[in-house]
Amino acid sequence: MQIVDHEVYMDLALQEAGKALAKGEVPIGAVVVNPEGIVLGKGHNVIEKLGCQTGHAEVQAISKACKKTEGWRLDDCWLYITLEPCFMCLGLIGLSRIKGICYAAPSPQFGCINILESMILDTHWKQVIVLKGLKADESIGMMKRFFERARGENNRERAKRISRKGSTSLTREKDGPVGSDRSAAKR
């Protein structure tokens, strides 16, 4: 059976991203689906919880799928992700032999799909089908909410530091570094 309703599985990935958002993690979700349309693994970012980059949503979903299938080969499976995968996750996707990737939003900073496309042309990597942009607006909206909240928290923390230290500690004197007076800078 061929998976045809990609939107249903992307919705599940978006639900996973929502779980990450609720936990204060970057809202990225992932879902692994077999050719019969059965969800084998779901995951969302847990990087802050683990204190390690292996907490990526793709790693979580693929690990659960491998556990469920009792093997590392996920031939003919699809991976639905709310954000374009990074280099680390791309390697895991290839090594897991996933047939297709469907991602919502591009990741200009860390996304590596262009590398995958080059690898398929230049090496023995098997052909991986890539679908881009499905429900991108929903994913981007969730990311914006997360980063607006994070910036707001950072600005509040900065304001507290300034009020505790006094605003003069963050001004730059012409002859000295931030927080110094001129006489200390000349010593």
Short mmCIF file of C-alpha atoms in Angstrom, two decimals:
data_model
loop_
_atom_site.label_atom_id
_atom_site.label_comp_id
_atom_site.label_asym_id
_atom_site.label_seq_id
_atom_site.Cartn_x
_atom_site.Cartn_y
_atom_site.Cartn_z
CA MET A 1 0.00 0.00 0.00
CA GLN A 2 1.28 3.48 -0.88
CA ILE A 3 0.83 6.34 1.59
CA VAL A 4 -1.23 9.04 -0.08
CA ASP A 5 -2.63 11.21 2.70
CA HIS A 6 0.49 13.04 3.74
CA GLU A 7 -1.53 15.76 5.50
CA VAL A 8 -2.82 13.37 8.15
CA TYR A 9 0.70 12.41 9.17
CA MET A 10 1.99 15.97 9.02
CA ASP A 11 -0.84 16.89 11.39
CA LEU A 12 0.51 14.25 13.79
CA ALA A 13 4.00 15.76 13.47
CA LEU A 14 2.53 19.20 14.21
CA GLN A 15 0.86 17.74 17.32
CA GLU A 16 4.25 16.47 18.43
CA ALA A 17 5.74 19.93 17.80
CA GLY A 18 2.97 21.34 20.00
CA LYS A 19 4.09 19.04 22.81
CA ALA A 20 7.62 20.40 22.49
CA LEU A 21 6.31 23.97 22.54
CA ALA A 22 4.34 23.28 25.70
CA LYS A 23 7.53 21.99 27.36
CA GLY A 24 9.60 25.02 26.37
CA GLU A 25 11.50 23.14 23.66
CA VAL A 26 11.93 24.33 20.08
CA PRO A 27 8.67 23.10 18.50
CA ILE A 28 9.72 20.40 16.08
CA GLY A 29 7.85 17.15 15.70
CA ALA A 30 8.42 14.00 13.66
CA VAL A 31 6.47 10.86 12.78
CA VAL A 32 7.61 7.62 11.09
CA VAL A 33 4.95 5.80 9.07
CA ASN A 34 5.20 2.39 7.38
CA PRO A 35 3.83 1.63 3.88
CA GLU A 36 0.53 0.44 5.34
CA GLY A 37 0.01 3.82 6.99
CA ILE A 38 0.73 2.61 10.52
CA VAL A 39 2.57 5.06 12.75
CA LEU A 40 5.71 3.33 14.01
CA GLY A 41 7.21 6.18 16.00
CA LYS A 42 6.50 9.75 17.05
CA GLY A 43 8.80 12.25 18.67
CA HIS A 44 9.38 15.89 19.46
CA ASN A 45 12.40 17.89 20.51
CA VAL A 46 13.71 17.08 23.98
CA ILE A 47 17.11 18.72 23.61
CA GLU A 48 16.78 20.92 26.70
CA LYS A 49 15.45 18.03 28.76
CA LEU A 50 18.31 15.73 27.73
CA GLY A 51 20.92 18.48 27.58
CA CYS A 52 22.12 16.89 24.35
CA GLN A 53 21.59 17.35 20.62
CA THR A 54 20.46 13.74 20.28
CA GLY A 55 17.13 15.02 21.54
CA HIS A 56 16.07 16.02 18.01
CA ALA A 57 12.51 15.05 17.07
CA GLU A 58 13.70 12.89 14.15
CA VAL A 59 16.04 10.90 16.40
CA GLN A 60 13.22 10.31 18.89
CA ALA A 61 10.74 9.16 16.23
CA ILE A 62 13.23 6.93 14.39
CA SER A 63 14.41 5.35 17.66
CA LYS A 64 10.83 4.49 18.61
CA ALA A 65 10.14 3.10 15.13
CA CYS A 66 13.24 0.89 15.31
CA LYS A 67 12.21 -0.36 18.74
CA LYS A 68 8.71 -1.15 17.51
CA THR A 69 9.95 -3.00 14.40
CA GLU A 70 12.81 -4.61 16.33
CA GLY A 71 15.27 -3.57 13.65
CA TRP A 72 17.17 -0.62 12.28
CA ARG A 73 15.97 -0.85 8.67
CA LEU A 74 12.95 1.30 8.03
CA ASP A 75 12.70 0.42 4.32
CA ASP A 76 9.70 1.95 2.55
CA CYS A 77 8.81 4.10 5.58
CA TRP A 78 8.16 7.84 5.45
CA LEU A 79 9.31 10.47 7.91
CA TYR A 80 7.13 13.53 8.47
CA ILE A 81 8.93 16.46 10.07
CA THR A 82 7.79 19.98 10.86
CA LEU A 83 11.20 21.47 10.00
CA GLU A 84 13.79 20.60 7.35
CA PRO A 85 16.24 18.10 8.86
CA CYS A 86 19.77 19.03 9.92
CA PHE A 87 22.95 17.25 8.87
CA MET A 88 22.93 14.88 11.86
CA CYS A 89 19.33 13.83 11.29
CA LEU A 90 19.88 13.53 7.56
CA GLY A 91 22.60 10.95 8.23
CA LEU A 92 20.25 9.03 10.51
CA ILE A 93 17.50 9.14 7.89
CA GLY A 94 19.81 7.72 5.24
CA LEU A 95 21.28 5.05 7.49
CA SER A 96 17.75 4.02 8.53
CA ARG A 97 16.86 3.55 4.85
CA ILE A 98 13.79 5.72 5.01
CA LYS A 99 12.06 5.96 1.63
CA GLY A 100 10.60 9.44 1.87
CA ILE A 101 10.82 12.66 3.82
CA CYS A 102 7.99 15.15 4.01
CA TYR A 103 8.83 18.35 5.84
CA ALA A 104 6.82 21.47 6.50
CA ALA A 105 9.12 24.47 6.88
CA PRO A 106 12.59 25.12 5.50
CA SER A 107 15.46 25.66 7.93
CA PRO A 108 17.73 28.27 6.33
CA GLN A 109 20.25 28.02 9.15
CA PHE A 110 20.60 24.24 9.62
CA GLY A 111 18.56 22.52 6.89
CA CYS A 112 20.45 20.06 4.72
CA ILE A 113 18.07 18.71 2.08
CA ASN A 114 20.27 20.20 -0.65
CA ILE A 115 23.12 18.01 0.64
CA LEU A 116 20.89 14.93 0.42
CA GLU A 117 19.99 15.75 -3.16
CA SER A 118 23.70 16.03 -4.02
CA MET A 119 24.54 12.77 -2.23
CA ILE A 120 21.88 10.87 -4.17
CA LEU A 121 23.36 12.09 -7.44
CA ASP A 122 27.00 11.52 -6.49
CA THR A 123 27.03 8.35 -4.37
CA HIS A 124 25.45 4.99 -3.71
CA TRP A 125 22.79 6.43 -1.37
CA LYS A 126 19.42 5.09 -2.33
CA GLN A 127 16.85 7.43 -3.80
CA VAL A 128 14.97 9.30 -1.08
CA ILE A 129 11.76 11.04 -2.06
CA VAL A 130 11.49 14.56 -0.64
CA LEU A 131 8.26 16.55 -0.31
CA LYS A 132 8.67 20.14 0.87
CA GLY A 133 6.35 22.75 2.30
CA LEU A 134 3.33 20.73 3.47
CA LYS A 135 1.63 22.79 6.21
CA ALA A 136 4.61 25.15 6.33
CA ASP A 137 2.50 28.05 7.64
CA GLU A 138 1.44 26.08 10.71
CA SER A 139 5.01 25.03 11.47
CA ILE A 140 6.42 28.52 10.93
CA GLY A 141 3.68 29.99 13.12
CA MET A 142 4.60 27.67 15.97
CA MET A 143 8.30 28.50 15.60
CA LYS A 144 7.52 32.23 15.64
CA ARG A 145 5.49 31.85 18.85
CA PHE A 146 8.35 29.97 20.48
CA PHE A 147 11.04 32.49 19.54
CA GLU A 148 8.86 35.51 20.39
CA ARG A 149 8.29 34.00 23.82
CA ALA A 150 12.00 33.21 24.20
CA ARG A 151 12.99 36.74 23.16
CA GLY A 152 10.44 38.18 25.58
CA GLU A 153 11.89 36.10 28.43
CA ASN A 154 15.43 37.12 27.47
CA ASN A 155 14.44 40.79 27.37
CA ARG A 156 12.77 40.53 30.80
CA GLU A 157 15.89 38.86 32.25
CA ARG A 158 18.10 41.54 30.70
CA ALA A 159 15.89 44.28 32.14
CA LYS A 160 16.16 42.69 35.61
CA ARG A 161 19.97 42.58 35.36
CA ILE A 162 20.10 46.21 34.28
CA SER A 163 17.85 47.33 37.09
CA ARG A 164 19.91 45.40 39.67
CA LYS A 165 23.26 46.70 38.42
CA GLY A 166 22.14 50.12 37.29
CA SER A 167 21.97 51.15 33.68
CA THR A 168 25.41 52.80 33.78
CA SER A 169 27.10 49.40 34.00
CA LEU A 170 26.09 48.67 30.42
CA THR A 171 27.21 51.92 28.85
CA ARG A 172 30.39 52.09 26.84
CA GLU A 173 32.87 54.74 27.80
CA LYS A 174 34.89 56.16 24.95
CA ASP A 175 38.19 55.10 26.54
CA GLY A 176 37.16 51.85 28.23
CA PRO A 177 35.23 48.61 27.96
CA VAL A 178 31.63 48.10 28.99
CA GLY A 179 31.11 48.50 32.73
CA SER A 180 34.42 50.23 33.42
CA ASP A 181 35.26 53.75 34.37
CA ARG A 182 37.99 55.64 32.51
CA SER A 183 40.53 55.43 35.29
CA ALA A 184 40.26 51.63 35.52
CA ALA A 185 40.59 51.29 31.74
CA LYS A 186 43.84 53.33 31.68
CA ARG A 187 45.62 51.19 34.30
#
